[in-house]
Short mmCIF file of N, CA, C and O in Angstrom, two decimals:
data_model
loop_
_atom_site.label_atom_id
_atom_site.label_comp_id
_atom_site.label_asym_id
_atom_site.label_seq_id
_atom_site.Cartn_x
_atom_site.Cartn_y
_atom_site.Cartn_z
N GLN J 1 -37.36 23.88 -173.71
CA GLN J 1 -38.21 24.94 -174.44
C GLN J 1 -37.37 26.28 -174.06
O GLN J 1 -36.50 26.50 -173.20
N VAL J 2 -37.11 27.42 -175.25
CA VAL J 2 -36.05 27.91 -175.27
C VAL J 2 -36.45 29.20 -174.00
O VAL J 2 -37.75 29.72 -174.15
N GLN J 3 -35.71 30.00 -173.56
CA GLN J 3 -35.81 30.92 -172.30
C GLN J 3 -34.99 31.63 -172.78
O GLN J 3 -33.78 31.98 -173.26
N LEU J 4 -35.34 33.40 -172.97
CA LEU J 4 -34.94 34.55 -173.09
C LEU J 4 -34.71 35.44 -171.77
O LEU J 4 -35.40 35.94 -171.41
N VAL J 5 -33.25 35.97 -171.77
CA VAL J 5 -33.69 36.78 -170.42
C VAL J 5 -32.00 38.01 -170.81
O VAL J 5 -31.29 37.91 -171.03
N GLU J 6 -32.98 39.14 -170.88
CA GLU J 6 -31.81 40.57 -171.31
C GLU J 6 -31.72 41.27 -170.05
O GLU J 6 -32.05 41.06 -168.98
N SER J 7 -30.66 41.89 -170.15
CA SER J 7 -29.83 42.61 -169.41
C SER J 7 -29.23 43.97 -169.92
O SER J 7 -28.86 43.92 -171.38
N GLY J 8 -28.50 44.85 -169.15
CA GLY J 8 -27.82 46.03 -169.58
C GLY J 8 -28.61 47.00 -169.78
O GLY J 8 -27.37 47.88 -169.89
N GLY J 9 -29.96 47.38 -169.65
CA GLY J 9 -30.66 48.78 -169.99
C GLY J 9 -29.77 49.43 -168.96
O GLY J 9 -29.45 49.31 -167.70
N GLY J 10 -30.37 51.00 -169.10
CA GLY J 10 -29.98 51.76 -168.16
C GLY J 10 -30.28 53.11 -169.00
O GLY J 10 -31.28 53.54 -170.03
N LEU J 11 -29.99 54.42 -168.22
CA LEU J 11 -30.06 55.41 -168.29
C LEU J 11 -28.97 56.47 -168.67
O LEU J 11 -27.69 56.08 -167.85
N VAL J 12 -28.64 56.71 -170.09
CA VAL J 12 -27.40 57.14 -170.49
C VAL J 12 -28.16 58.67 -171.41
O VAL J 12 -29.09 59.19 -171.44
N GLN J 13 -26.96 59.39 -171.62
CA GLN J 13 -26.65 60.57 -172.21
C GLN J 13 -26.84 60.35 -173.58
O GLN J 13 -26.30 59.30 -174.40
N THR J 14 -27.34 61.64 -174.49
CA THR J 14 -27.31 61.62 -176.03
C THR J 14 -25.62 61.83 -176.62
O THR J 14 -24.88 61.99 -175.78
N GLY J 15 -25.68 60.10 -177.20
CA GLY J 15 -23.82 60.08 -177.70
C GLY J 15 -23.07 59.16 -176.59
O GLY J 15 -22.15 58.59 -177.42
N ASP J 16 -24.04 58.75 -175.57
CA ASP J 16 -23.38 57.60 -174.83
C ASP J 16 -22.98 56.16 -175.58
O ASP J 16 -23.96 56.19 -176.56
N SER J 17 -22.40 55.10 -175.00
CA SER J 17 -22.90 53.82 -175.83
C SER J 17 -23.40 52.75 -174.62
O SER J 17 -23.29 53.15 -173.62
N LEU J 18 -23.60 51.87 -175.27
CA LEU J 18 -24.67 50.83 -174.06
C LEU J 18 -24.86 49.43 -174.77
O LEU J 18 -24.73 49.39 -176.25
N THR J 19 -23.98 48.28 -173.96
CA THR J 19 -24.52 46.87 -174.60
C THR J 19 -25.12 46.43 -173.75
O THR J 19 -25.40 45.96 -172.50
N LEU J 20 -26.46 45.70 -174.98
CA LEU J 20 -27.16 44.74 -174.05
C LEU J 20 -26.82 43.56 -174.17
O LEU J 20 -26.27 42.95 -175.13
N SER J 21 -27.55 42.34 -173.12
CA SER J 21 -27.16 41.14 -173.60
C SER J 21 -28.30 40.46 -173.46
O SER J 21 -29.18 40.58 -172.86
N CYS J 22 -28.51 39.28 -174.13
CA CYS J 22 -29.65 38.43 -174.22
C CYS J 22 -29.17 37.27 -173.94
O CYS J 22 -28.31 36.28 -174.56
N VAL J 23 -29.43 36.16 -172.88
CA VAL J 23 -28.57 34.75 -172.58
C VAL J 23 -30.03 34.05 -172.64
O VAL J 23 -30.94 34.31 -172.45
N ALA J 24 -29.68 32.99 -173.89
CA ALA J 24 -30.71 32.05 -174.41
C ALA J 24 -30.53 30.66 -173.65
O ALA J 24 -29.37 30.32 -173.69
N SER J 25 -31.47 30.12 -172.79
CA SER J 25 -31.38 28.91 -172.42
C SER J 25 -32.29 27.77 -173.26
O SER J 25 -33.54 28.20 -173.50
N GLY J 26 -32.28 26.32 -173.16
CA GLY J 26 -33.03 25.66 -173.52
C GLY J 26 -32.53 25.14 -175.10
O GLY J 26 -33.27 24.47 -175.74
N GLY J 27 -31.21 25.52 -175.32
CA GLY J 27 -30.86 25.27 -176.76
C GLY J 27 -31.56 26.20 -178.02
O GLY J 27 -32.50 26.14 -178.12
N ILE J 28 -30.53 26.56 -178.62
CA ILE J 28 -30.91 27.31 -180.00
C ILE J 28 -30.54 26.83 -181.15
O ILE J 28 -29.08 26.28 -181.85
N LEU J 29 -31.06 26.18 -182.21
CA LEU J 29 -30.93 25.62 -183.50
C LEU J 29 -30.23 26.66 -184.02
O LEU J 29 -30.31 27.67 -184.18
N SER J 30 -29.00 26.20 -185.40
CA SER J 30 -28.27 27.13 -185.91
C SER J 30 -29.06 27.72 -186.74
O SER J 30 -28.40 28.69 -187.40
N SER J 31 -30.25 27.14 -187.49
CA SER J 31 -31.07 27.87 -188.32
C SER J 31 -31.98 28.92 -187.58
O SER J 31 -32.49 30.10 -188.38
N SER J 32 -31.84 29.13 -186.18
CA SER J 32 -32.95 30.04 -185.54
C SER J 32 -32.07 31.67 -185.75
O SER J 32 -30.80 31.47 -186.09
N ILE J 33 -32.68 32.71 -185.38
CA ILE J 33 -32.64 34.14 -185.28
C ILE J 33 -32.66 34.34 -184.20
O ILE J 33 -33.65 34.17 -183.94
N LEU J 34 -31.76 35.03 -183.68
CA LEU J 34 -31.98 35.94 -182.64
C LEU J 34 -31.91 37.19 -182.86
O LEU J 34 -31.17 37.76 -183.66
N ALA J 35 -32.98 38.14 -182.25
CA ALA J 35 -33.27 39.65 -182.86
C ALA J 35 -33.35 40.17 -181.39
O ALA J 35 -33.92 39.95 -180.36
N TRP J 36 -33.02 41.83 -181.65
CA TRP J 36 -33.92 42.73 -180.54
C TRP J 36 -34.57 43.51 -181.09
O TRP J 36 -34.76 43.94 -182.24
N PHE J 37 -35.82 43.78 -180.63
CA PHE J 37 -36.75 44.48 -181.18
C PHE J 37 -36.96 45.84 -179.83
O PHE J 37 -36.23 45.52 -178.76
N ARG J 38 -37.92 46.54 -180.19
CA ARG J 38 -37.65 47.86 -178.98
C ARG J 38 -38.92 48.50 -179.47
O ARG J 38 -39.56 48.43 -180.17
N GLN J 39 -39.32 48.78 -178.28
CA GLN J 39 -40.95 49.49 -178.17
C GLN J 39 -41.01 50.57 -177.48
O GLN J 39 -41.00 50.15 -176.11
N SER J 40 -41.56 51.68 -177.88
CA SER J 40 -41.39 53.06 -177.18
C SER J 40 -42.82 53.36 -176.43
O SER J 40 -44.08 52.68 -177.56
N PRO J 41 -43.54 53.76 -175.73
CA PRO J 41 -45.01 53.97 -175.35
C PRO J 41 -45.88 54.77 -176.37
O PRO J 41 -45.48 55.54 -176.86
N GLY J 42 -46.90 53.85 -176.98
CA GLY J 42 -47.92 54.25 -178.29
C GLY J 42 -47.23 54.08 -179.43
O GLY J 42 -47.75 54.52 -180.35
N LYS J 43 -46.26 53.45 -178.93
CA LYS J 43 -45.92 52.85 -180.59
C LYS J 43 -45.40 51.34 -180.73
O LYS J 43 -45.78 50.62 -179.73
N GLU J 44 -45.66 50.73 -181.84
CA GLU J 44 -45.68 49.60 -181.75
C GLU J 44 -44.44 49.10 -181.92
O GLU J 44 -43.16 49.94 -182.34
N ARG J 45 -44.05 47.80 -181.28
CA ARG J 45 -42.59 47.10 -181.52
C ARG J 45 -41.97 47.10 -182.60
O ARG J 45 -42.89 46.57 -183.72
N GLU J 46 -40.70 47.31 -182.74
CA GLU J 46 -40.72 47.47 -184.02
C GLU J 46 -38.88 46.75 -184.07
O GLU J 46 -38.08 46.84 -182.94
N PHE J 47 -38.32 45.81 -185.18
CA PHE J 47 -37.29 45.13 -185.26
C PHE J 47 -36.00 46.34 -185.31
O PHE J 47 -36.18 47.29 -185.78
N VAL J 48 -35.06 45.97 -184.64
CA VAL J 48 -33.86 46.58 -184.56
C VAL J 48 -32.55 45.99 -185.17
O VAL J 48 -31.84 46.45 -185.91
N ALA J 49 -32.53 44.63 -185.04
CA ALA J 49 -31.21 44.20 -185.43
C ALA J 49 -31.50 42.61 -184.95
O ALA J 49 -32.08 42.12 -184.26
N GLY J 50 -30.93 41.86 -185.88
CA GLY J 50 -30.95 40.12 -185.81
C GLY J 50 -29.62 39.54 -186.35
O GLY J 50 -28.86 40.06 -187.14
N ILE J 51 -29.57 38.26 -185.62
CA ILE J 51 -28.16 37.58 -186.08
C ILE J 51 -29.16 36.12 -186.29
O ILE J 51 -29.28 35.67 -185.91
N ARG J 52 -28.40 35.30 -187.28
CA ARG J 52 -28.57 33.96 -187.60
C ARG J 52 -27.51 33.53 -186.65
O ARG J 52 -26.27 33.39 -186.84
N TRP J 53 -28.40 32.60 -185.88
CA TRP J 53 -27.35 31.67 -184.85
C TRP J 53 -25.69 30.88 -185.53
O TRP J 53 -24.90 31.34 -184.98
N GLY J 54 -26.31 29.98 -186.46
CA GLY J 54 -25.32 29.53 -186.94
C GLY J 54 -24.51 30.21 -187.93
O GLY J 54 -23.11 30.31 -187.55
N TYR J 55 -24.65 30.97 -188.91
CA TYR J 55 -23.91 31.62 -189.59
C TYR J 55 -23.46 32.47 -189.16
O TYR J 55 -22.06 33.28 -189.89
N GLY J 56 -23.98 33.52 -188.46
CA GLY J 56 -23.66 34.83 -187.72
C GLY J 56 -23.93 35.90 -188.67
O GLY J 56 -23.36 37.19 -188.30
N THR J 57 -24.68 35.60 -189.89
CA THR J 57 -24.99 36.79 -190.65
C THR J 57 -25.96 37.72 -189.94
O THR J 57 -27.16 37.12 -189.26
N THR J 58 -26.12 38.92 -190.03
CA THR J 58 -26.48 39.98 -189.31
C THR J 58 -27.50 40.82 -190.37
O THR J 58 -27.86 40.89 -191.74
N ASN J 59 -28.36 41.52 -189.78
CA ASN J 59 -29.32 42.40 -190.29
C ASN J 59 -30.00 43.36 -189.38
O ASN J 59 -30.11 43.15 -188.29
N TYR J 60 -30.04 44.35 -190.22
CA TYR J 60 -30.53 46.19 -189.64
C TYR J 60 -31.51 46.75 -189.77
O TYR J 60 -31.56 46.72 -191.01
N ALA J 61 -32.14 47.38 -188.79
CA ALA J 61 -33.16 48.55 -189.18
C ALA J 61 -32.52 49.49 -189.60
O ALA J 61 -31.17 49.98 -189.35
N ASP J 62 -32.93 50.30 -190.72
CA ASP J 62 -31.84 51.18 -191.59
C ASP J 62 -31.93 52.69 -190.30
O ASP J 62 -30.70 53.26 -190.33
N SER J 63 -32.60 52.58 -189.34
CA SER J 63 -32.25 53.74 -188.23
C SER J 63 -31.22 53.11 -187.11
O SER J 63 -31.18 54.25 -186.54
N VAL J 64 -30.67 52.41 -187.23
CA VAL J 64 -29.75 51.99 -186.58
C VAL J 64 -28.32 51.62 -187.08
O VAL J 64 -27.26 50.98 -186.50
N LYS J 65 -28.43 51.54 -188.75
CA LYS J 65 -27.19 51.05 -189.13
C LYS J 65 -26.18 51.77 -189.13
O LYS J 65 -26.75 52.94 -189.23
N GLY J 66 -25.07 51.52 -188.92
CA GLY J 66 -23.74 52.17 -188.81
C GLY J 66 -23.35 52.81 -187.47
O GLY J 66 -22.45 53.32 -186.80
N ARG J 67 -24.91 52.49 -186.46
CA ARG J 67 -24.57 52.95 -184.84
C ARG J 67 -24.76 51.36 -183.83
O ARG J 67 -23.86 51.60 -182.74
N PHE J 68 -25.22 50.65 -184.37
CA PHE J 68 -25.51 49.47 -183.56
C PHE J 68 -25.32 48.05 -183.90
O PHE J 68 -24.83 47.85 -185.37
N THR J 69 -24.56 47.37 -183.05
CA THR J 69 -23.92 46.47 -183.60
C THR J 69 -24.38 45.12 -182.82
O THR J 69 -24.19 45.10 -181.83
N ILE J 70 -25.07 43.71 -183.50
CA ILE J 70 -25.10 42.83 -182.83
C ILE J 70 -24.46 41.76 -182.86
O ILE J 70 -23.59 41.72 -184.18
N SER J 71 -24.38 41.04 -182.13
CA SER J 71 -23.08 40.08 -182.23
C SER J 71 -23.23 38.85 -181.50
O SER J 71 -24.61 39.05 -180.39
N ARG J 72 -23.11 37.39 -181.23
CA ARG J 72 -23.48 35.89 -180.40
C ARG J 72 -22.15 35.67 -180.02
O ARG J 72 -21.13 35.43 -180.76
N ASP J 73 -22.12 35.13 -178.63
CA ASP J 73 -21.44 34.13 -178.30
C ASP J 73 -21.91 32.51 -178.24
O ASP J 73 -22.70 32.74 -177.41
N LYS J 74 -21.57 32.01 -179.19
CA LYS J 74 -22.32 30.52 -178.92
C LYS J 74 -21.98 29.67 -177.77
O LYS J 74 -22.87 29.08 -177.44
N ALA J 75 -20.64 30.07 -177.39
CA ALA J 75 -20.29 29.33 -175.77
C ALA J 75 -20.94 29.91 -174.74
O ALA J 75 -21.33 29.15 -173.89
N LYS J 76 -21.16 31.14 -175.03
CA LYS J 76 -22.24 31.43 -173.75
C LYS J 76 -23.65 31.51 -174.13
O LYS J 76 -24.28 31.90 -172.90
N SER J 77 -23.95 31.17 -175.43
CA SER J 77 -25.73 31.33 -175.69
C SER J 77 -25.99 32.60 -175.52
O SER J 77 -27.32 32.74 -174.82
N THR J 78 -25.16 33.54 -175.71
CA THR J 78 -25.79 34.94 -175.24
C THR J 78 -25.45 35.78 -176.93
O THR J 78 -24.29 35.85 -177.61
N VAL J 79 -26.44 36.51 -176.86
CA VAL J 79 -26.36 37.87 -178.02
C VAL J 79 -26.27 38.97 -177.53
O VAL J 79 -27.02 39.17 -176.59
N TYR J 80 -25.49 39.81 -178.14
CA TYR J 80 -25.36 41.20 -177.47
C TYR J 80 -26.09 42.10 -178.58
O TYR J 80 -25.97 42.01 -179.75
N LEU J 81 -26.16 43.65 -178.20
CA LEU J 81 -26.61 44.77 -179.12
C LEU J 81 -25.56 45.73 -178.32
O LEU J 81 -26.26 46.39 -177.73
N GLN J 82 -24.74 46.18 -179.17
CA GLN J 82 -23.42 47.03 -179.10
C GLN J 82 -24.36 48.49 -179.73
O GLN J 82 -24.15 48.57 -180.46
N MET J 83 -24.57 49.25 -178.53
CA MET J 83 -25.21 50.86 -179.33
C MET J 83 -24.67 51.74 -179.19
O MET J 83 -23.90 52.03 -177.58
N ASN J 84 -24.00 52.20 -179.87
CA ASN J 84 -23.11 53.63 -180.04
C ASN J 84 -24.14 54.90 -180.32
O ASN J 84 -25.03 54.56 -181.05
N SER J 85 -23.62 55.73 -180.37
CA SER J 85 -24.23 57.51 -180.53
C SER J 85 -25.53 57.19 -180.43
O SER J 85 -26.56 57.46 -181.32
N LEU J 86 -25.85 57.06 -178.94
CA LEU J 86 -27.09 56.89 -178.42
C LEU J 86 -28.16 58.19 -178.65
O LEU J 86 -27.32 59.29 -178.58
N LYS J 87 -29.73 58.25 -179.40
CA LYS J 87 -30.13 59.26 -179.29
C LYS J 87 -31.43 58.63 -178.55
O LYS J 87 -31.88 58.29 -178.12
N PRO J 88 -31.97 60.55 -178.38
CA PRO J 88 -33.07 60.47 -177.39
C PRO J 88 -34.32 59.58 -177.96
O PRO J 88 -35.20 58.91 -177.18
N GLU J 89 -34.34 59.36 -179.09
CA GLU J 89 -35.28 58.30 -179.95
C GLU J 89 -35.04 57.04 -179.75
O GLU J 89 -36.05 56.11 -180.54
N ASP J 90 -33.84 56.79 -179.20
CA ASP J 90 -33.39 55.26 -179.06
C ASP J 90 -34.19 54.60 -178.18
O ASP J 90 -34.22 53.47 -177.47
N THR J 91 -34.55 55.63 -177.22
CA THR J 91 -35.45 55.41 -176.13
C THR J 91 -36.40 54.37 -175.59
O THR J 91 -37.64 54.74 -177.12
N ALA J 92 -36.49 53.08 -175.44
CA ALA J 92 -37.81 51.94 -175.64
C ALA J 92 -37.30 51.02 -174.25
O ALA J 92 -36.09 50.94 -174.12
N LEU J 93 -37.94 50.25 -174.62
CA LEU J 93 -38.06 49.02 -174.06
C LEU J 93 -37.50 48.13 -174.83
O LEU J 93 -37.89 47.85 -176.00
N TYR J 94 -36.50 47.01 -174.92
CA TYR J 94 -35.47 46.61 -175.70
C TYR J 94 -36.12 45.17 -175.60
O TYR J 94 -35.73 44.67 -174.42
N TYR J 95 -36.03 44.35 -176.06
CA TYR J 95 -36.31 42.87 -176.23
C TYR J 95 -35.78 42.14 -176.92
O TYR J 95 -35.21 42.34 -178.18
N CYS J 96 -35.53 41.09 -176.33
CA CYS J 96 -34.62 39.77 -177.50
C CYS J 96 -36.04 38.81 -177.54
O CYS J 96 -36.55 38.37 -176.96
N ALA J 97 -35.74 38.54 -179.04
CA ALA J 97 -36.67 37.19 -179.24
C ALA J 97 -35.90 36.37 -180.13
O ALA J 97 -34.90 36.46 -181.01
N ARG J 98 -36.48 35.12 -180.27
CA ARG J 98 -35.93 34.34 -181.11
C ARG J 98 -37.14 33.60 -182.31
O ARG J 98 -38.27 33.82 -182.06
N GLY J 99 -36.74 33.59 -183.41
CA GLY J 99 -37.32 33.27 -184.28
C GLY J 99 -36.70 32.43 -185.53
O GLY J 99 -35.59 32.09 -185.35
N SER J 100 -37.77 31.92 -186.72
CA SER J 100 -37.14 31.13 -187.73
C SER J 100 -36.78 31.98 -189.07
O SER J 100 -36.44 31.24 -189.82
N SER J 101 -37.63 33.11 -188.78
CA SER J 101 -37.24 33.79 -190.09
C SER J 101 -37.04 35.42 -189.70
O SER J 101 -37.81 35.89 -188.87
N TYR J 102 -37.07 36.25 -190.81
CA TYR J 102 -37.01 37.52 -190.27
C TYR J 102 -38.42 37.86 -190.81
O TYR J 102 -39.00 39.07 -191.97
N TYR J 103 -39.64 37.61 -189.94
CA TYR J 103 -40.94 38.18 -190.14
C TYR J 103 -41.03 39.54 -189.75
O TYR J 103 -40.44 39.87 -188.70
N ALA J 104 -42.07 40.05 -190.53
CA ALA J 104 -42.19 41.99 -190.17
C ALA J 104 -42.88 41.72 -188.90
O ALA J 104 -43.00 43.05 -188.44
N SER J 105 -43.98 40.94 -188.95
CA SER J 105 -44.90 41.05 -187.87
C SER J 105 -44.15 40.46 -186.57
O SER J 105 -43.80 39.16 -186.55
N PRO J 106 -44.30 41.30 -185.33
CA PRO J 106 -43.48 40.21 -184.14
C PRO J 106 -44.38 39.09 -183.40
O PRO J 106 -43.82 38.39 -183.19
N ARG J 107 -45.70 39.34 -184.00
CA ARG J 107 -46.29 38.28 -183.60
C ARG J 107 -45.70 36.85 -183.81
O ARG J 107 -46.00 36.04 -183.25
N LEU J 108 -44.96 36.86 -185.08
CA LEU J 108 -44.70 35.54 -185.54
C LEU J 108 -43.41 34.97 -185.25
O LEU J 108 -42.75 34.24 -185.49
N TRP J 109 -42.90 35.73 -184.20
CA TRP J 109 -41.69 35.28 -183.28
C TRP J 109 -42.21 34.82 -182.15
O TRP J 109 -42.70 35.66 -180.92
N PRO J 110 -41.73 33.65 -182.00
CA PRO J 110 -42.67 32.72 -180.79
C PRO J 110 -41.62 32.71 -179.74
O PRO J 110 -42.64 32.43 -178.46
N THR J 111 -40.91 33.37 -179.34
CA THR J 111 -40.21 33.72 -178.13
C THR J 111 -39.81 34.93 -177.55
O THR J 111 -39.10 35.40 -178.69
N TRP J 112 -39.88 35.18 -176.77
CA TRP J 112 -39.46 36.66 -176.01
C TRP J 112 -39.19 36.58 -174.61
O TRP J 112 -39.29 35.87 -173.86
N GLY J 113 -38.06 37.61 -174.64
CA GLY J 113 -37.91 38.31 -173.16
C GLY J 113 -38.56 39.18 -172.60
O GLY J 113 -39.50 39.27 -173.22
N GLN J 114 -38.39 39.40 -171.40
CA GLN J 114 -39.21 40.16 -170.28
C GLN J 114 -38.73 41.63 -170.88
O GLN J 114 -39.50 42.62 -170.54
N GLY J 115 -37.68 42.24 -171.47
CA GLY J 115 -37.78 43.28 -172.07
C GLY J 115 -36.13 43.97 -170.84
O GLY J 115 -36.57 43.87 -169.92
N THR J 116 -35.74 44.77 -171.40
CA THR J 116 -34.90 45.74 -170.64
C THR J 116 -34.79 47.21 -171.08
O THR J 116 -34.74 47.74 -172.36
N GLN J 117 -35.39 48.05 -169.81
CA GLN J 117 -35.25 49.49 -170.60
C GLN J 117 -34.30 50.32 -171.03
O GLN J 117 -32.99 50.29 -170.16
N VAL J 118 -34.36 51.02 -171.88
CA VAL J 118 -32.91 51.94 -172.63
C VAL J 118 -33.55 53.42 -172.34
O VAL J 118 -34.54 53.28 -173.34
N THR J 119 -32.72 54.58 -171.70
CA THR J 119 -33.67 55.52 -171.48
C THR J 119 -32.46 56.62 -172.35
O THR J 119 -31.21 56.73 -171.33
N VAL J 120 -32.63 57.51 -172.92
CA VAL J 120 -31.31 58.43 -173.44
C VAL J 120 -31.98 59.56 -173.41
O VAL J 120 -32.90 60.08 -173.82
N SER J 121 -31.01 60.28 -172.61
CA SER J 121 -31.12 62.01 -171.96
C SER J 121 -31.02 62.68 -173.36
O SER J 121 -29.53 62.52 -173.56
N SER J 122 -31.73 64.17 -173.31
CA SER J 122 -30.79 64.94 -174.10
C SER J 122 -30.35 65.85 -173.58
O SER J 122 -30.08 65.79 -172.48
#
Protein backbone atom coordinates (compact mmCIF):
# COMPACT_ATOMS: atom_id res chain seq x y z
CA GLN A 1 0.00 0.00 0.00
CA VAL A 2 1.36 3.39 -1.01
CA GLN A 3 2.04 5.85 1.79
CA LEU A 4 3.00 9.50 1.38
CA VAL A 5 4.87 11.66 3.89
CA GLU A 6 5.30 15.39 3.32
CA SER A 7 7.86 17.71 4.84
CA GLY A 8 9.41 21.12 4.30
CA GLY A 9 6.66 23.50 5.29
CA GLY A 10 7.28 26.56 7.42
CA LEU A 11 6.82 30.27 7.99
CA VAL A 12 8.33 32.53 5.35
CA GLN A 13 7.96 36.10 4.15
CA THR A 14 6.47 37.39 0.93
CA GLY A 15 8.87 36.81 -1.93
CA ASP A 16 10.73 33.98 -0.22
CA SER A 17 11.22 30.47 -1.55
CA LEU A 18 10.45 27.11 -0.01
CA THR A 19 10.76 23.50 -1.16
CA LEU A 20 8.34 20.79 -0.08
CA SER A 21 9.16 17.10 -0.24
CA CYS A 22 6.94 14.05 -0.40
CA VAL A 23 8.41 10.60 0.12
CA ALA A 24 6.39 7.75 -1.31
CA SER A 25 6.67 4.23 0.05
CA GLY A 26 5.05 1.05 -1.17
CA GLY A 27 5.91 1.42 -4.84
CA ILE A 28 4.65 3.88 -7.45
CA LEU A 29 3.47 2.75 -10.85
CA SER A 30 4.93 4.59 -13.84
CA SER A 31 1.43 5.57 -14.90
CA SER A 32 0.65 7.16 -11.54
CA ILE A 33 0.47 10.87 -10.95
CA LEU A 34 1.99 12.41 -7.85
CA ALA A 35 0.49 15.80 -7.13
CA TRP A 36 0.40 18.65 -4.67
CA PHE A 37 -2.89 20.09 -3.42
CA ARG A 38 -3.47 22.82 -0.88
CA GLN A 39 -6.26 23.87 1.40
CA SER A 40 -6.80 27.11 3.29
CA PRO A 41 -9.29 27.50 6.15
CA GLY A 42 -12.80 27.82 4.80
CA LYS A 43 -11.78 26.92 1.26
CA GLU A 44 -11.95 23.76 -0.77
CA ARG A 45 -8.87 21.69 -1.40
CA GLU A 46 -7.34 22.75 -4.71
CA PHE A 47 -4.90 21.25 -7.18
CA VAL A 48 -1.50 22.95 -7.32
CA ALA A 49 0.80 20.82 -9.49
CA GLY A 50 1.22 17.26 -10.65
CA ILE A 51 3.80 15.04 -12.32
CA ARG A 52 3.46 11.74 -14.16
CA TRP A 53 5.77 9.40 -12.31
CA GLY A 54 7.12 7.55 -15.33
CA TYR A 55 7.41 10.24 -18.04
CA GLY A 56 7.92 13.22 -15.77
CA THR A 57 5.37 15.35 -17.59
CA THR A 58 3.95 18.11 -15.44
CA ASN A 59 0.77 20.08 -14.95
CA TYR A 60 0.17 23.29 -12.98
CA ALA A 61 -2.67 25.39 -11.71
CA ASP A 62 -2.75 28.81 -13.36
CA SER A 63 -2.25 30.49 -9.99
CA VAL A 64 1.23 29.00 -9.57
CA LYS A 65 2.53 28.78 -13.15
CA GLY A 66 5.93 30.42 -13.44
CA ARG A 67 6.45 30.42 -9.65
CA PHE A 68 6.21 26.76 -8.61
CA THR A 69 8.07 23.78 -10.05
CA ILE A 70 7.25 20.15 -9.42
CA SER A 71 9.90 17.48 -9.91
CA ARG A 72 10.62 13.94 -8.85
CA ASP A 73 13.59 11.78 -7.96
CA LYS A 74 12.63 8.24 -8.82
CA ALA A 75 15.66 6.76 -7.04
CA LYS A 76 14.53 8.42 -3.81
CA SER A 77 10.81 7.89 -4.46
CA THR A 78 10.38 11.57 -3.73
CA VAL A 79 8.44 14.37 -5.37
CA TYR A 80 9.33 18.00 -4.73
CA LEU A 81 7.52 21.29 -4.98
CA GLN A 82 9.86 24.24 -5.39
CA MET A 83 7.92 27.39 -4.53
CA ASN A 84 9.35 30.78 -5.47
CA SER A 85 8.03 34.32 -5.11
CA LEU A 86 5.64 33.20 -2.40
CA LYS A 87 2.60 35.33 -1.67
CA PRO A 88 0.33 35.51 1.38
CA GLU A 89 -2.41 33.85 -0.67
CA ASP A 90 -0.17 30.77 -0.97
CA THR A 91 -0.68 30.18 2.75
CA ALA A 92 -2.28 26.77 3.16
CA LEU A 93 -1.88 23.20 4.29
CA TYR A 94 -0.12 21.46 1.40
CA TYR A 95 -0.90 17.83 0.70
CA CYS A 96 0.81 15.24 -1.46
CA ALA A 97 -1.52 12.90 -3.33
CA ARG A 98 -1.35 9.93 -5.67
CA GLY A 99 -3.80 9.27 -8.43
CA SER A 100 -4.26 7.69 -11.83
CA SER A 101 -5.56 10.75 -13.67
CA TYR A 102 -5.94 14.49 -13.21
CA TYR A 103 -9.36 14.26 -11.63
CA ALA A 104 -10.83 17.64 -10.70
CA SER A 105 -12.35 16.27 -7.52
CA PRO A 106 -9.86 15.56 -4.73
CA ARG A 107 -12.17 12.75 -3.65
CA LEU A 108 -11.06 10.74 -6.68
CA TRP A 109 -7.43 10.74 -5.60
CA PRO A 110 -7.04 7.59 -3.47
CA THR A 111 -3.86 8.28 -1.48
CA TRP A 112 -2.97 11.30 0.62
CA GLY A 113 -0.26 12.42 2.99
CA GLN A 114 -0.90 14.17 6.28
CA GLY A 115 -0.03 17.64 4.97
CA THR A 116 2.59 20.25 5.74
CA GLN A 117 1.76 23.85 6.65
CA VAL A 118 3.06 26.76 4.60
CA THR A 119 2.52 30.24 5.99
CA VAL A 120 3.56 33.33 4.05
CA SER A 121 3.61 36.57 6.02
CA SER A 122 3.13 39.94 4.35
